[in-house]
Short mmCIF file of C-alpha atoms in Angstrom, two decimals:
data_model
loop_
_atom_site.label_atom_id
_atom_site.label_comp_id
_atom_site.label_asym_id
_atom_site.label_seq_id
_atom_site.Cartn_x
_atom_site.Cartn_y
_atom_site.Cartn_z
CA UNK A 25 24.96 -18.58 -7.89
CA UNK A 26 26.83 -19.86 -5.12
CA UNK A 27 27.97 -17.09 -3.31
CA UNK A 28 24.28 -15.65 -2.82
CA UNK A 29 22.99 -15.54 0.39
CA UNK A 30 20.31 -18.17 1.65
CA UNK A 31 18.01 -15.14 2.89
CA UNK A 32 17.91 -13.78 -1.02
CA UNK A 33 16.33 -17.71 -1.53
CA UNK A 34 13.39 -16.80 0.54
CA UNK A 35 12.18 -13.98 -1.19
CA UNK A 36 11.07 -13.11 -4.63
CA UNK A 37 11.00 -9.94 -6.80
CA UNK A 38 8.00 -7.77 -6.48
CA UNK A 39 5.29 -8.89 -9.08
CA UNK A 40 3.99 -5.28 -9.44
CA UNK A 41 7.38 -4.01 -10.34
CA UNK A 42 7.80 -7.27 -12.71
CA UNK A 43 4.45 -6.32 -14.40
CA UNK A 44 5.12 -2.67 -14.92
CA UNK A 45 8.73 -3.27 -16.46
CA UNK A 46 6.95 -6.06 -18.80
CA UNK A 47 4.40 -3.55 -20.07
CA UNK A 48 6.83 -0.71 -20.79
CA UNK A 49 8.91 -3.65 -22.62
CA UNK A 50 6.27 -4.24 -24.95
CA UNK A 51 5.27 -0.78 -25.38
CA UNK A 52 9.16 -0.14 -26.40
CA UNK A 53 8.75 -2.71 -29.18
CA UNK A 54 5.82 -1.03 -30.43
CA UNK A 55 2.75 -2.91 -28.89
CA UNK A 56 -0.28 -0.86 -28.01
CA UNK A 57 -0.17 -1.58 -24.08
CA UNK A 58 -2.42 -0.30 -21.34
CA UNK A 59 -0.79 -0.71 -18.44
CA UNK A 60 -2.79 -1.12 -14.99
CA UNK A 61 -0.41 -2.53 -12.76
CA UNK A 62 1.34 0.46 -11.15
CA UNK A 63 0.41 1.88 -8.06
CA UNK A 64 0.84 5.11 -8.80
CA UNK A 65 -1.33 8.68 -9.29
CA UNK A 66 -1.27 9.92 -12.69
CA UNK A 67 -1.33 13.47 -11.28
CA UNK A 68 1.74 15.54 -11.32
CA UNK A 69 3.09 16.51 -7.97
CA UNK A 70 1.54 19.69 -7.11
CA UNK A 71 3.65 22.85 -8.26
CA UNK A 72 3.73 24.40 -4.49
CA UNK A 73 5.72 21.13 -3.77
CA UNK A 74 7.96 21.21 -6.74
CA UNK A 75 8.78 25.34 -5.89
CA UNK A 76 9.55 24.43 -2.56
CA UNK A 77 12.09 21.78 -3.63
CA UNK A 78 13.81 24.17 -6.00
CA UNK A 79 13.92 26.90 -3.16
CA UNK A 80 15.78 24.23 -1.15
CA UNK A 81 18.21 23.62 -3.90
CA UNK A 82 18.73 27.46 -4.19
CA UNK A 83 19.36 27.43 -0.45
CA UNK A 84 22.04 25.23 -0.60
CA UNK A 85 19.68 22.35 1.08
CA UNK A 86 22.03 19.76 -0.21
CA UNK A 87 24.26 18.32 2.72
CA UNK A 88 23.61 15.30 4.82
CA UNK A 89 20.51 15.75 7.28
CA UNK A 90 19.57 14.11 10.68
CA UNK A 91 19.68 10.31 9.93
CA UNK A 92 15.93 9.88 10.36
CA UNK A 93 14.75 13.22 9.12
CA UNK A 94 15.01 16.90 9.40
CA UNK A 95 13.39 18.65 12.79
CA UNK A 96 11.00 20.68 10.67
CA UNK A 97 9.83 17.54 8.96
CA UNK A 98 9.14 15.87 12.08
CA UNK A 99 7.41 18.79 13.71
CA UNK A 100 5.11 18.76 10.53
CA UNK A 101 4.34 15.28 10.92
CA UNK A 102 3.33 15.64 14.57
CA UNK A 103 1.26 18.41 13.73
CA UNK A 104 -0.40 15.99 11.01
CA UNK A 105 -1.10 13.42 13.17
CA UNK A 106 -2.62 15.46 15.84
CA UNK A 107 -4.80 17.59 13.07
CA UNK A 108 -6.17 14.80 10.88
CA UNK A 109 -5.77 11.68 13.41
CA UNK A 110 -6.01 12.67 17.00
CA UNK A 111 -2.93 11.54 17.89
CA UNK A 112 -0.08 13.18 20.00
CA UNK A 113 3.33 12.79 19.18
CA UNK A 114 6.67 14.13 19.88
CA UNK A 115 9.42 14.46 17.25
CA UNK A 116 11.56 11.73 19.06
CA UNK A 117 8.37 9.36 18.16
CA UNK A 118 8.94 10.09 14.49
CA UNK A 119 10.90 8.47 11.70
CA UNK A 120 11.42 9.62 8.24
CA UNK A 121 12.45 7.21 5.63
CA UNK A 122 13.28 6.83 1.42
CA UNK A 123 9.44 5.92 1.09
CA UNK A 124 6.90 4.13 3.16
CA UNK A 125 8.66 0.69 1.98
CA UNK A 126 11.77 1.81 4.08
CA UNK A 127 10.22 2.80 7.42
CA UNK A 128 8.10 -0.76 7.36
CA UNK A 129 11.32 -2.69 6.71
CA UNK A 130 13.41 -1.07 9.11
CA UNK A 131 10.77 -1.77 11.79
CA UNK A 132 10.85 -5.63 10.88
CA UNK A 133 14.76 -5.47 10.63
CA UNK A 134 14.86 -3.97 14.50
CA UNK A 135 12.18 -6.19 16.29
CA UNK A 136 11.97 -9.77 14.73
CA UNK A 137 13.84 -12.89 15.59
CA UNK A 138 13.81 -16.20 14.12
CA UNK A 139 10.65 -17.88 14.71
CA UNK A 140 8.73 -14.47 15.32
CA UNK A 141 5.40 -14.52 13.53
CA UNK A 142 3.91 -11.40 11.66
CA UNK A 143 0.18 -11.93 10.65
CA UNK A 144 -0.78 -10.17 7.35
CA UNK A 145 -4.30 -10.39 6.17
CA UNK A 146 -4.63 -11.99 2.77
CA UNK A 147 -4.98 -10.39 -0.12
CA UNK A 148 -1.76 -8.31 1.05
CA UNK A 149 0.62 -5.81 -0.46
CA UNK A 150 3.42 -8.17 -2.27
CA UNK A 151 6.04 -6.64 -0.13
CA UNK A 152 4.78 -7.24 3.30
CA UNK A 153 5.77 -11.24 3.41
CA UNK A 154 9.12 -10.60 1.74
CA UNK A 155 10.09 -8.09 3.91
CA UNK A 156 9.02 -10.31 7.03
CA UNK A 157 11.45 -13.22 5.42
CA UNK A 158 14.43 -11.05 4.72
CA UNK A 159 14.31 -9.38 8.49
CA UNK A 160 14.19 -13.54 9.47
CA UNK A 161 10.77 -13.65 10.79
CA UNK A 162 7.80 -15.86 9.59
CA UNK A 163 4.78 -14.28 7.76
CA UNK A 164 1.70 -15.83 8.39
CA UNK A 165 -1.32 -15.19 5.97
CA UNK A 166 -4.72 -15.11 7.24
CA UNK A 167 -7.56 -14.98 4.41
CA UNK A 168 -9.82 -12.19 4.10
CA UNK A 169 -11.88 -12.99 0.95
CA UNK A 170 -14.69 -11.82 -1.16
CA UNK A 171 -16.92 -13.21 1.28
CA UNK A 172 -15.91 -10.74 3.99
CA UNK A 173 -15.47 -7.87 1.55
CA UNK A 174 -11.82 -8.46 1.88
CA UNK A 175 -11.61 -7.44 5.58
CA UNK A 176 -10.28 -9.87 8.26
CA UNK A 177 -12.89 -10.71 10.76
CA UNK A 178 -12.10 -10.66 14.73
CA UNK A 179 -12.41 -14.38 15.02
CA UNK A 180 -9.83 -15.20 12.02
CA UNK A 181 -7.56 -12.59 13.70
CA UNK A 182 -8.16 -14.24 17.22
CA UNK A 183 -7.54 -17.56 15.50
CA UNK A 184 -4.18 -16.84 13.91
CA UNK A 185 -2.80 -15.27 17.16
CA UNK A 186 0.25 -17.50 18.82
CA UNK A 187 2.50 -17.02 21.58
CA UNK A 188 5.01 -16.21 18.59
CA UNK A 189 2.85 -13.47 17.09
CA UNK A 190 4.78 -10.34 17.39
CA UNK A 191 3.11 -8.23 14.77
CA UNK A 192 -0.33 -7.72 13.50
CA UNK A 193 0.07 -6.03 9.87
CA UNK A 194 -3.04 -3.60 9.31
CA UNK A 195 -3.96 -1.77 5.67
CA UNK A 196 -7.15 0.42 5.39
CA UNK A 197 -7.75 1.17 2.76
CA UNK A 198 -5.90 -1.80 1.21
CA UNK A 199 -3.55 -2.67 -1.36
CA UNK A 200 -4.63 -4.38 -3.39
CA UNK A 201 -8.17 -4.44 -2.69
CA UNK A 202 -9.05 -0.63 -1.73
CA UNK A 203 -11.33 -2.70 1.31
CA UNK A 204 -11.65 0.21 3.89
CA UNK A 205 -12.73 -0.58 7.61
CA UNK A 206 -14.89 1.33 9.23
CA UNK A 207 -14.66 2.77 12.66
CA UNK A 208 -16.67 -0.18 14.12
CA UNK A 209 -14.58 -2.73 12.29
CA UNK A 210 -11.38 -1.22 13.33
CA UNK A 211 -12.89 -1.38 16.79
CA UNK A 212 -13.45 -5.01 17.00
CA UNK A 213 -9.99 -5.89 15.71
CA UNK A 214 -8.65 -3.74 18.37
CA UNK A 215 -10.89 -5.44 21.21
CA UNK A 216 -9.08 -8.68 19.85
CA UNK A 217 -5.31 -7.38 20.15
CA UNK A 218 -6.34 -5.50 23.78
CA UNK A 219 -6.52 -9.30 24.61
CA UNK A 220 -2.99 -10.17 23.47
CA UNK A 221 -0.19 -7.26 24.89
CA UNK A 222 2.70 -9.25 23.29
CA UNK A 223 1.18 -8.35 19.61
CA UNK A 224 2.40 -5.07 18.29
CA UNK A 225 0.24 -3.33 15.58
CA UNK A 226 1.79 -1.90 12.33
CA UNK A 227 -0.91 0.14 10.52
CA UNK A 228 -0.26 1.31 7.06
CA UNK A 229 -2.14 4.50 6.53
CA UNK A 230 -0.59 4.83 3.26
CA UNK A 231 -4.07 5.55 1.57
CA UNK A 232 -5.67 7.75 4.05
CA UNK A 233 -6.72 10.62 1.87
CA UNK A 234 -7.93 8.41 -0.81
CA UNK A 235 -11.36 7.30 0.25
CA UNK A 236 -14.79 7.65 -1.42
CA UNK A 237 -18.73 8.42 -0.59
CA UNK A 238 -19.01 8.50 3.08
CA UNK A 239 -16.23 6.54 3.98
CA UNK A 240 -14.52 7.86 7.43
CA UNK A 241 -10.90 6.72 7.86
CA UNK A 242 -9.74 5.48 11.32
CA UNK A 243 -6.23 4.23 12.41
CA UNK A 244 -5.89 1.47 15.40
CA UNK A 245 -4.37 3.90 17.87
CA UNK A 246 -7.12 6.40 17.25
CA UNK A 247 -9.72 4.14 17.47
CA UNK A 248 -8.10 2.23 20.91
CA UNK A 249 -5.80 4.23 23.02
CA UNK A 250 -4.76 1.35 25.01
CA UNK A 251 -2.64 0.65 21.65
CA UNK A 252 -0.98 3.56 21.61
CA UNK A 253 2.30 2.18 23.28
CA UNK A 254 2.41 -0.62 20.86
CA UNK A 255 1.43 0.61 17.81
CA UNK A 256 3.57 1.98 14.70
CA UNK A 257 1.46 4.03 12.78
CA UNK A 258 2.83 4.44 8.85
CA UNK A 259 2.17 6.86 6.52
CA UNK A 260 3.60 9.02 3.38
CA UNK A 261 3.27 11.35 0.72
CA UNK A 262 3.68 9.13 -1.97
CA UNK A 263 0.03 8.54 -3.15
CA UNK A 264 -2.12 11.42 -1.83
CA UNK A 265 0.31 13.63 -2.48
CA UNK A 266 1.33 12.11 -6.11
CA UNK A 267 4.90 12.21 -5.08
CA UNK A 268 5.90 8.61 -5.74
CA UNK A 269 9.27 9.02 -6.91
CA UNK A 270 10.13 11.51 -4.00
CA UNK A 271 10.50 8.53 -1.83
CA UNK A 272 9.35 9.91 1.65
CA UNK A 273 7.76 7.88 3.93
CA UNK A 274 7.53 8.30 7.82
CA UNK A 275 6.11 6.72 10.95
CA UNK A 276 5.12 7.12 14.37
CA UNK A 277 5.41 5.02 17.40
CA UNK A 278 6.91 4.46 20.81
CA UNK A 279 10.33 6.25 21.55
CA UNK A 280 12.76 2.87 21.82
CA UNK A 281 11.11 1.40 18.64
CA UNK A 282 11.87 4.61 16.83
CA UNK A 283 15.24 4.83 17.95
CA UNK A 284 15.87 1.36 17.13
CA UNK A 285 14.68 1.85 13.32
CA UNK A 286 16.76 4.81 13.01
CA UNK A 287 19.86 2.48 14.06
CA UNK A 288 19.12 0.33 10.93
CA UNK A 289 18.53 3.50 8.93
CA UNK A 290 21.74 4.72 9.93
CA UNK A 291 23.67 1.65 8.79
CA UNK A 292 21.89 1.33 5.41
CA UNK A 293 20.99 4.66 3.50
CA UNK A 294 21.35 7.00 6.09
CA UNK A 295 19.44 10.00 5.90
CA UNK A 296 16.14 10.41 3.07
CA UNK A 297 17.13 12.92 0.10
CA UNK A 298 17.35 16.37 1.87
CA UNK A 299 15.29 17.85 -1.21
CA UNK A 300 12.57 15.85 -1.02
CA UNK A 301 12.31 16.09 2.65
CA UNK A 302 11.73 20.07 1.92
CA UNK A 303 9.24 19.16 -0.46
CA UNK A 304 7.41 16.69 1.64
CA UNK A 305 7.46 19.56 4.61
CA UNK A 306 5.66 21.75 2.16
CA UNK A 307 3.08 18.90 1.39
CA UNK A 308 1.94 18.40 4.71
CA UNK A 309 2.30 22.31 5.64
CA UNK A 310 1.04 23.70 2.12
CA UNK A 311 -2.29 23.78 0.75
CA UNK A 312 -4.53 20.59 0.97
CA UNK A 313 -7.41 21.57 -1.50
CA UNK A 314 -6.42 19.53 -4.40
CA UNK A 315 -6.74 16.48 -2.31
CA UNK A 316 -10.54 16.64 -2.52
CA UNK A 317 -10.41 17.40 -6.57
CA UNK A 318 -7.77 14.26 -6.80
CA UNK A 319 -10.24 12.22 -4.37
CA UNK A 320 -13.20 13.08 -6.78
CA UNK A 321 -11.52 12.02 -9.90
CA UNK A 322 -10.44 8.75 -8.55
CA UNK A 323 -13.98 7.72 -7.17
CA UNK A 324 -15.46 8.48 -10.97
CA UNK A 325 -12.59 6.15 -12.08
CA UNK A 326 -13.68 3.48 -9.34
CA UNK A 327 -17.15 3.54 -10.34
CA UNK A 328 -16.16 3.27 -14.11
CA UNK A 329 -14.20 0.12 -13.65
CA UNK A 330 -16.52 -1.60 -11.34
CA UNK A 331 -19.39 -0.99 -13.73
CA UNK A 332 -17.42 -1.98 -16.60
CA UNK A 333 -15.72 -5.02 -14.95
CA UNK A 334 -18.70 -6.42 -13.71
CA UNK A 335 -20.43 -6.29 -17.11
CA UNK A 336 -17.38 -8.96 -18.13
CA UNK A 337 -18.87 -12.84 -18.26
CA UNK A 338 -17.39 -14.43 -15.26
CA UNK A 339 -15.69 -11.39 -13.49
CA UNK A 340 -17.04 -10.49 -10.17
CA UNK A 341 -15.97 -6.81 -8.79
CA UNK A 342 -16.37 -5.56 -5.38
CA UNK A 343 -17.08 -1.48 -4.60
CA UNK A 344 -13.80 -0.60 -2.87
CA UNK A 345 -13.88 1.98 -0.16
CA UNK A 346 -10.61 3.48 -1.11
CA UNK A 347 -7.26 3.80 -2.50
CA UNK A 348 -7.13 3.45 -6.24
CA UNK A 349 -7.33 -0.43 -6.87
CA UNK A 350 -10.39 -3.02 -7.37
CA UNK A 351 -9.55 -6.65 -6.93
CA UNK A 352 -12.16 -8.59 -9.29
CA UNK A 353 -12.79 -12.67 -8.53
CA UNK A 354 -12.60 -14.33 -11.90
CA UNK A 355 -13.63 -17.82 -10.52
CA UNK A 356 -15.91 -17.85 -13.60
CA UNK A 357 -13.36 -17.77 -16.19
CA UNK A 358 -10.84 -20.39 -14.72
CA UNK A 359 -10.79 -23.39 -16.72
CA UNK A 360 -11.94 -21.89 -20.05
CA UNK A 361 -9.64 -21.51 -23.02
CA UNK A 362 -9.22 -18.01 -24.34
CA UNK A 363 -9.90 -17.04 -28.06
CA UNK A 364 -6.06 -17.12 -28.68
CA UNK A 365 -5.94 -20.70 -27.41
CA UNK A 366 -4.49 -20.14 -23.73
CA UNK A 367 -5.94 -22.30 -21.02
CA UNK A 368 -7.03 -20.00 -18.08
CA UNK A 369 -5.81 -22.65 -15.48
CA UNK A 370 -5.11 -19.98 -12.98
CA UNK A 371 -4.70 -16.14 -12.38
CA UNK A 372 -1.60 -15.91 -13.57
CA UNK A 373 -2.38 -17.56 -16.85
CA UNK A 374 -5.55 -15.21 -17.06
CA UNK A 375 -3.11 -12.41 -16.62
CA UNK A 376 -0.37 -13.47 -18.88
CA UNK A 377 -3.04 -14.28 -22.22
CA UNK A 378 -4.99 -11.17 -21.41
CA UNK A 379 -1.85 -9.09 -21.80
CA UNK A 380 -0.66 -10.93 -24.72
CA UNK A 381 -3.60 -11.01 -26.45
CA UNK A 382 -5.06 -7.66 -25.65
CA UNK A 383 -2.22 -5.39 -24.50
CA UNK A 384 -3.76 -4.76 -21.03
CA UNK A 385 -1.35 -5.13 -18.12
CA UNK A 386 -3.01 -6.12 -14.79
CA UNK A 387 -1.40 -8.24 -11.71
CA UNK A 388 -2.61 -11.60 -10.82
CA UNK A 389 -3.88 -12.24 -7.56
CA UNK A 390 -1.70 -15.13 -6.70
CA UNK A 391 1.26 -12.31 -6.36
CA UNK A 392 -1.11 -10.79 -3.37
CA UNK A 393 -1.96 -14.19 -1.37
CA UNK A 394 -5.48 -14.70 -3.16
CA UNK A 395 -6.81 -16.31 -6.03
CA UNK A 396 -8.24 -16.29 -8.57
CA UNK A 397 -8.31 -12.48 -8.80
CA UNK A 398 -6.36 -9.99 -10.39
CA UNK A 399 -5.71 -6.38 -9.26
CA UNK A 400 -6.34 -3.32 -11.31
CA UNK A 401 -4.89 0.08 -10.64
CA UNK A 402 -7.27 2.59 -11.87
CA UNK A 403 -4.75 5.46 -11.17
CA UNK A 404 -4.53 6.56 -15.05
CA UNK A 405 -7.04 8.16 -17.51
CA UNK A 406 -10.63 7.64 -17.90
CA UNK A 407 -10.01 7.15 -21.45
CA UNK A 408 -7.59 4.41 -21.20
CA UNK A 409 -9.96 3.03 -18.08
CA UNK A 410 -12.40 2.87 -20.86
CA UNK A 411 -10.35 1.14 -23.70
CA UNK A 412 -8.88 -1.19 -21.11
CA UNK A 413 -12.04 -2.27 -19.52
CA UNK A 414 -13.53 -2.61 -23.23
CA UNK A 415 -10.92 -4.96 -23.85
CA UNK A 416 -11.12 -6.95 -20.94
CA UNK A 417 -14.92 -7.38 -21.66
CA UNK A 418 -14.25 -8.86 -24.97
CA UNK A 419 -11.42 -11.04 -23.73
CA UNK A 420 -13.85 -12.61 -21.18
CA UNK A 421 -16.61 -12.96 -23.71
CA UNK A 422 -14.24 -14.90 -26.09
CA UNK A 423 -13.66 -17.58 -23.13
CA UNK A 424 -14.88 -20.64 -24.11
#
């Protein structure tokens, strides 16, 4: 349409949301659909958090708040960073947004000029490149494939940095792969970044508490204090606290950057929902014991899915360190034809045929910048996962 902006033409709708919506439409039409597309825990928000929200409503906490977060929540976020990450921040260094996505978007809008480059390891969360494009920057995907366990190597990072590089986006554990960087692997990357003082670091720590086995989570500014003054450490309550719909994300960084992000927010949404902020306050300050229980459930599901997908012909599924995703390689399926007659030319064709012929909804790898793969979110019941993986096995066995 002629009246739409040129900026909009540079971006595309979220593929993960599109898959989820398609699965809902098919289910509403009576199809037996198992949706493995949404990155959303199936657990309910803990009761103490819901109770805190109810108390806030009853107490009349229903007015506008400070644009980028109530003081009590900012103080709790500072305490969280000190307690869990060994990072010292003041409330002036904290911003609270409507979900983690808004804090990332605000940072790009506040800092990017035309020609500025943002290094993004691929596969990546689908929104990173499009947010950079909306802000006028240039995304620079750098492949971190199955050969390096979906982790960016220091050499590839070094090679991607140019005088135009403004940000390096770091996500561990990763969406879509679940790959987590060890302390030594983080240090190797931060050693590169220390040699390039013009590059800022955006660390997306949203899956911090969803780590498995003996993996130890670390964040770049924690591992390399020399990067503290040019790192934006981002997090939120959506995944670990099963609060996706509450829409509260937060970030910590240099005061000047946080103020600039606040300016962007003041002219877009203003404050996040007041009730959701009080719920997030309870999430960060209340009991944390359920985190370990949920983590154990996710680890069991991970092991189930990895084992069953690796038993499917043509699929190779690495074992992720965290989050609630797997990102299997389907090189052995490409070029074949499904039992229903679909030619599997690429991973999008694989995902389309899988949905149409078996009712299993996954997100194709091209949406995340690396093919031929697909992403499974195992944030659903064991029974649904077993049923879905059995269907995937049958689908792959039928390829000719």
